[in-house]
Amino acid sequence: MLDLWKIYSESSSSPIVRNFCVMYTEMAFERLPTEEMGSIAPDLLVNISNAPAHHQGIILRLAIGECNKYKVDDTIASKYRAITESNDGLLFAEFCFHTLLYQVPPQGMGCPAGLSVAQSDCVTGKLPLKGVTLTSRKSRVSF
């Protein structure tokens, strides 16, 4: 999986190669052992502010899915601290904030109050967040 991510991160990679890498990274990430997910998640956030917006949403959802899900040791915590003062850290913090603001919109409404359509789509991805998934994701965001 890290080899795919390395290819994605190379500046010489074409857009089609990056799309391929993101798609297969997402599929591979879900199949990793839980400890490995937790240690890789912060690595995905490095230079995320330079990624296309549609890739940012996928990557942020992967990272937040593993954020604080398991015990965060000093090595993993240092990876998160490394992006704190950067645009990557600001983007991740903004995504966490939008996740906390997200509420399932009433039926027939486009997006929840307080979020734009783009922000709501970034938080939810392809499927609307409901019930256990939404509660679980919000509980991982603790400041």
mmCIF file of C-alpha atoms in Angstrom:
data_model
loop_
_atom_site.group_PDB
_atom_site.id
_atom_site.type_symbol
_atom_site.label_atom_id
_atom_site.label_comp_id
_atom_site.label_asym_id
_atom_site.label_seq_id
_atom_site.Cartn_x
_atom_site.Cartn_y
_atom_site.Cartn_z
ATOM 1 C CA MET A 1 0.000 0.000 0.000
ATOM 2 C CA LEU A 2 2.810 2.405 0.826
ATOM 3 C CA ASP A 3 4.285 1.802 -2.624
ATOM 4 C CA LEU A 4 1.025 3.016 -4.170
ATOM 5 C CA TRP A 5 1.094 6.064 -1.939
ATOM 6 C CA LYS A 6 4.687 6.769 -2.886
ATOM 7 C CA ILE A 7 3.711 6.700 -6.582
ATOM 8 C CA TYR A 8 0.788 9.034 -5.842
ATOM 9 C CA SER A 9 3.079 11.468 -4.030
ATOM 10 C CA GLU A 10 5.613 11.704 -6.859
ATOM 11 C CA SER A 11 5.385 15.014 -8.683
ATOM 12 C CA SER A 12 5.915 13.283 -12.031
ATOM 13 C CA SER A 13 2.793 11.102 -11.685
ATOM 14 C CA SER A 14 0.094 11.828 -14.236
ATOM 15 C CA PRO A 15 -3.494 12.541 -13.137
ATOM 16 C CA ILE A 16 -4.709 9.129 -14.316
ATOM 17 C CA VAL A 17 -1.974 7.405 -12.305
ATOM 18 C CA ARG A 18 -2.904 9.446 -9.231
ATOM 19 C CA ASN A 19 -6.587 8.561 -9.632
ATOM 20 C CA PHE A 20 -5.630 4.898 -9.855
ATOM 21 C CA CYS A 21 -3.398 5.178 -6.782
ATOM 22 C CA VAL A 22 -6.070 6.905 -4.670
ATOM 23 C CA MET A 23 -8.711 4.359 -5.635
ATOM 24 C CA TYR A 24 -6.502 1.380 -4.825
ATOM 25 C CA THR A 25 -5.047 3.001 -1.711
ATOM 26 C CA GLU A 26 -8.590 3.414 -0.396
ATOM 27 C CA MET A 27 -9.364 -0.237 -1.108
ATOM 28 C CA ALA A 28 -6.070 -1.460 0.373
ATOM 29 C CA PHE A 29 -6.343 0.736 3.460
ATOM 30 C CA GLU A 30 -9.606 -0.918 4.499
ATOM 31 C CA ARG A 31 -7.901 -4.318 4.417
ATOM 32 C CA LEU A 32 -4.861 -3.419 6.530
ATOM 33 C CA PRO A 33 -4.407 -4.732 10.064
ATOM 34 C CA THR A 34 -5.799 -2.208 12.556
ATOM 35 C CA GLU A 35 -2.402 -1.282 14.030
ATOM 36 C CA GLU A 36 -1.020 -0.571 10.581
ATOM 37 C CA MET A 37 -4.021 1.609 9.700
ATOM 38 C CA GLY A 38 -3.382 3.776 12.728
ATOM 39 C CA SER A 39 0.293 4.242 11.933
ATOM 40 C CA ILE A 40 -0.243 4.964 8.218
ATOM 41 C CA ALA A 41 -3.202 7.373 8.582
ATOM 42 C CA PRO A 42 -1.102 10.431 9.541
ATOM 43 C CA ASP A 43 1.305 9.731 6.650
ATOM 44 C CA LEU A 44 -1.593 10.178 4.232
ATOM 45 C CA LEU A 45 -2.063 13.746 5.480
ATOM 46 C CA VAL A 46 1.408 14.937 4.460
ATOM 47 C CA ASN A 47 1.044 17.333 1.502
ATOM 48 C CA ILE A 48 -2.723 16.758 1.353
ATOM 49 C CA SER A 49 -3.231 20.487 0.844
ATOM 50 C CA ASN A 50 -1.549 20.097 -2.567
ATOM 51 C CA ALA A 51 -3.831 17.248 -3.674
ATOM 52 C CA PRO A 52 -6.899 17.826 -5.863
ATOM 53 C CA ALA A 53 -10.071 18.501 -3.862
ATOM 54 C CA HIS A 54 -11.732 15.235 -4.867
ATOM 55 C CA HIS A 55 -8.698 13.314 -3.592
ATOM 56 C CA GLN A 56 -8.540 15.360 -0.381
ATOM 57 C CA GLY A 57 -11.994 14.177 0.673
ATOM 58 C CA ILE A 58 -11.109 10.511 0.199
ATOM 59 C CA ILE A 59 -7.807 10.853 2.041
ATOM 60 C CA LEU A 60 -9.306 12.871 4.905
ATOM 61 C CA ARG A 61 -12.082 10.313 5.408
ATOM 62 C CA LEU A 62 -9.488 7.521 5.561
ATOM 63 C CA ALA A 63 -7.370 9.420 8.081
ATOM 64 C CA ILE A 64 -10.232 10.475 10.337
ATOM 65 C CA GLY A 65 -11.544 6.935 10.331
ATOM 66 C CA GLU A 66 -8.392 5.887 12.145
ATOM 67 C CA CYS A 67 -7.773 9.036 14.183
ATOM 68 C CA ASN A 68 -7.917 8.144 17.886
ATOM 69 C CA LYS A 69 -9.603 4.823 17.102
ATOM 70 C CA TYR A 70 -6.810 2.992 18.857
ATOM 71 C CA LYS A 71 -4.171 3.997 21.333
ATOM 72 C CA VAL A 72 -1.954 6.630 19.758
ATOM 73 C CA ASP A 73 1.651 6.058 20.762
ATOM 74 C CA ASP A 74 4.341 8.739 20.714
ATOM 75 C CA THR A 75 5.524 7.827 17.212
ATOM 76 C CA ILE A 76 2.061 8.260 15.698
ATOM 77 C CA ALA A 77 1.392 11.393 17.754
ATOM 78 C CA SER A 78 4.626 12.927 16.446
ATOM 79 C CA LYS A 79 3.410 12.349 12.869
ATOM 80 C CA TYR A 80 0.230 14.319 13.602
ATOM 81 C CA ARG A 81 2.258 17.040 15.364
ATOM 82 C CA ALA A 82 4.510 17.353 12.301
ATOM 83 C CA ILE A 83 1.630 18.703 10.203
ATOM 84 C CA THR A 84 0.086 20.900 12.904
ATOM 85 C CA GLU A 85 1.600 24.201 11.783
ATOM 86 C CA SER A 86 1.164 23.580 8.044
ATOM 87 C CA ASN A 87 -1.620 23.965 5.496
ATOM 88 C CA ASP A 88 -2.061 20.195 5.774
ATOM 89 C CA GLY A 89 -2.816 20.515 9.478
ATOM 90 C CA LEU A 90 -5.233 23.382 8.866
ATOM 91 C CA LEU A 91 -7.048 21.361 6.212
ATOM 92 C CA PHE A 92 -7.301 18.359 8.546
ATOM 93 C CA ALA A 93 -8.548 20.542 11.429
ATOM 94 C CA GLU A 94 -11.132 22.149 9.139
ATOM 95 C CA PHE A 95 -12.308 18.699 8.025
ATOM 96 C CA CYS A 96 -12.602 17.604 11.670
ATOM 97 C CA PHE A 97 -14.642 20.737 12.399
ATOM 98 C CA HIS A 98 -16.962 20.051 9.456
ATOM 99 C CA THR A 99 -17.364 16.465 10.649
ATOM 100 C CA LEU A 100 -18.442 17.723 14.065
ATOM 101 C CA LEU A 101 -20.904 20.172 12.492
ATOM 102 C CA TYR A 102 -22.408 17.556 10.208
ATOM 103 C CA GLN A 103 -25.916 16.395 11.039
ATOM 104 C CA VAL A 104 -28.126 14.233 8.889
ATOM 105 C CA PRO A 105 -30.210 16.744 6.917
ATOM 106 C CA PRO A 106 -34.002 16.488 6.987
ATOM 107 C CA GLN A 107 -35.420 14.504 4.093
ATOM 108 C CA GLY A 108 -35.631 16.616 0.977
ATOM 109 C CA MET A 109 -32.939 19.065 2.136
ATOM 110 C CA GLY A 110 -29.683 19.249 0.172
ATOM 111 C CA CYS A 111 -27.121 19.667 2.916
ATOM 112 C CA PRO A 112 -27.087 20.172 6.679
ATOM 113 C CA ALA A 113 -27.284 23.602 8.268
ATOM 114 C CA GLY A 114 -23.907 25.271 8.719
ATOM 115 C CA LEU A 115 -22.158 23.452 5.876
ATOM 116 C CA SER A 116 -21.959 24.168 2.181
ATOM 117 C CA VAL A 117 -22.771 21.447 -0.317
ATOM 118 C CA ALA A 118 -19.040 21.001 -1.015
ATOM 119 C CA GLN A 119 -18.207 20.721 2.711
ATOM 120 C CA SER A 120 -21.019 18.237 3.282
ATOM 121 C CA ASP A 121 -19.920 16.149 0.293
ATOM 122 C CA CYS A 122 -16.328 16.144 1.553
ATOM 123 C CA VAL A 123 -17.423 14.836 4.969
ATOM 124 C CA THR A 124 -19.845 12.218 3.677
ATOM 125 C CA GLY A 125 -18.241 10.991 0.484
ATOM 126 C CA LYS A 126 -20.502 8.932 -1.741
ATOM 127 C CA LEU A 127 -22.895 7.787 0.968
ATOM 128 C CA PRO A 128 -24.790 9.868 3.532
ATOM 129 C CA LEU A 129 -23.549 9.458 7.092
ATOM 130 C CA LYS A 130 -26.117 8.073 9.501
ATOM 131 C CA GLY A 131 -26.417 6.392 12.869
ATOM 132 C CA VAL A 132 -23.444 4.426 14.118
ATOM 133 C CA THR A 133 -21.075 5.545 11.352
ATOM 134 C CA LEU A 134 -21.723 9.227 12.047
ATOM 135 C CA THR A 135 -21.493 8.812 15.829
ATOM 136 C CA SER A 136 -18.305 6.782 15.510
ATOM 137 C CA ARG A 137 -16.639 9.334 13.254
ATOM 138 C CA LYS A 138 -17.611 12.256 15.497
ATOM 139 C CA SER A 139 -16.377 10.464 18.614
ATOM 140 C CA ARG A 140 -12.908 10.142 17.067
ATOM 141 C CA VAL A 141 -12.575 13.885 16.716
ATOM 142 C CA SER A 142 -11.566 15.075 20.153
ATOM 143 C CA PHE A 143 -9.789 18.346 20.739
#
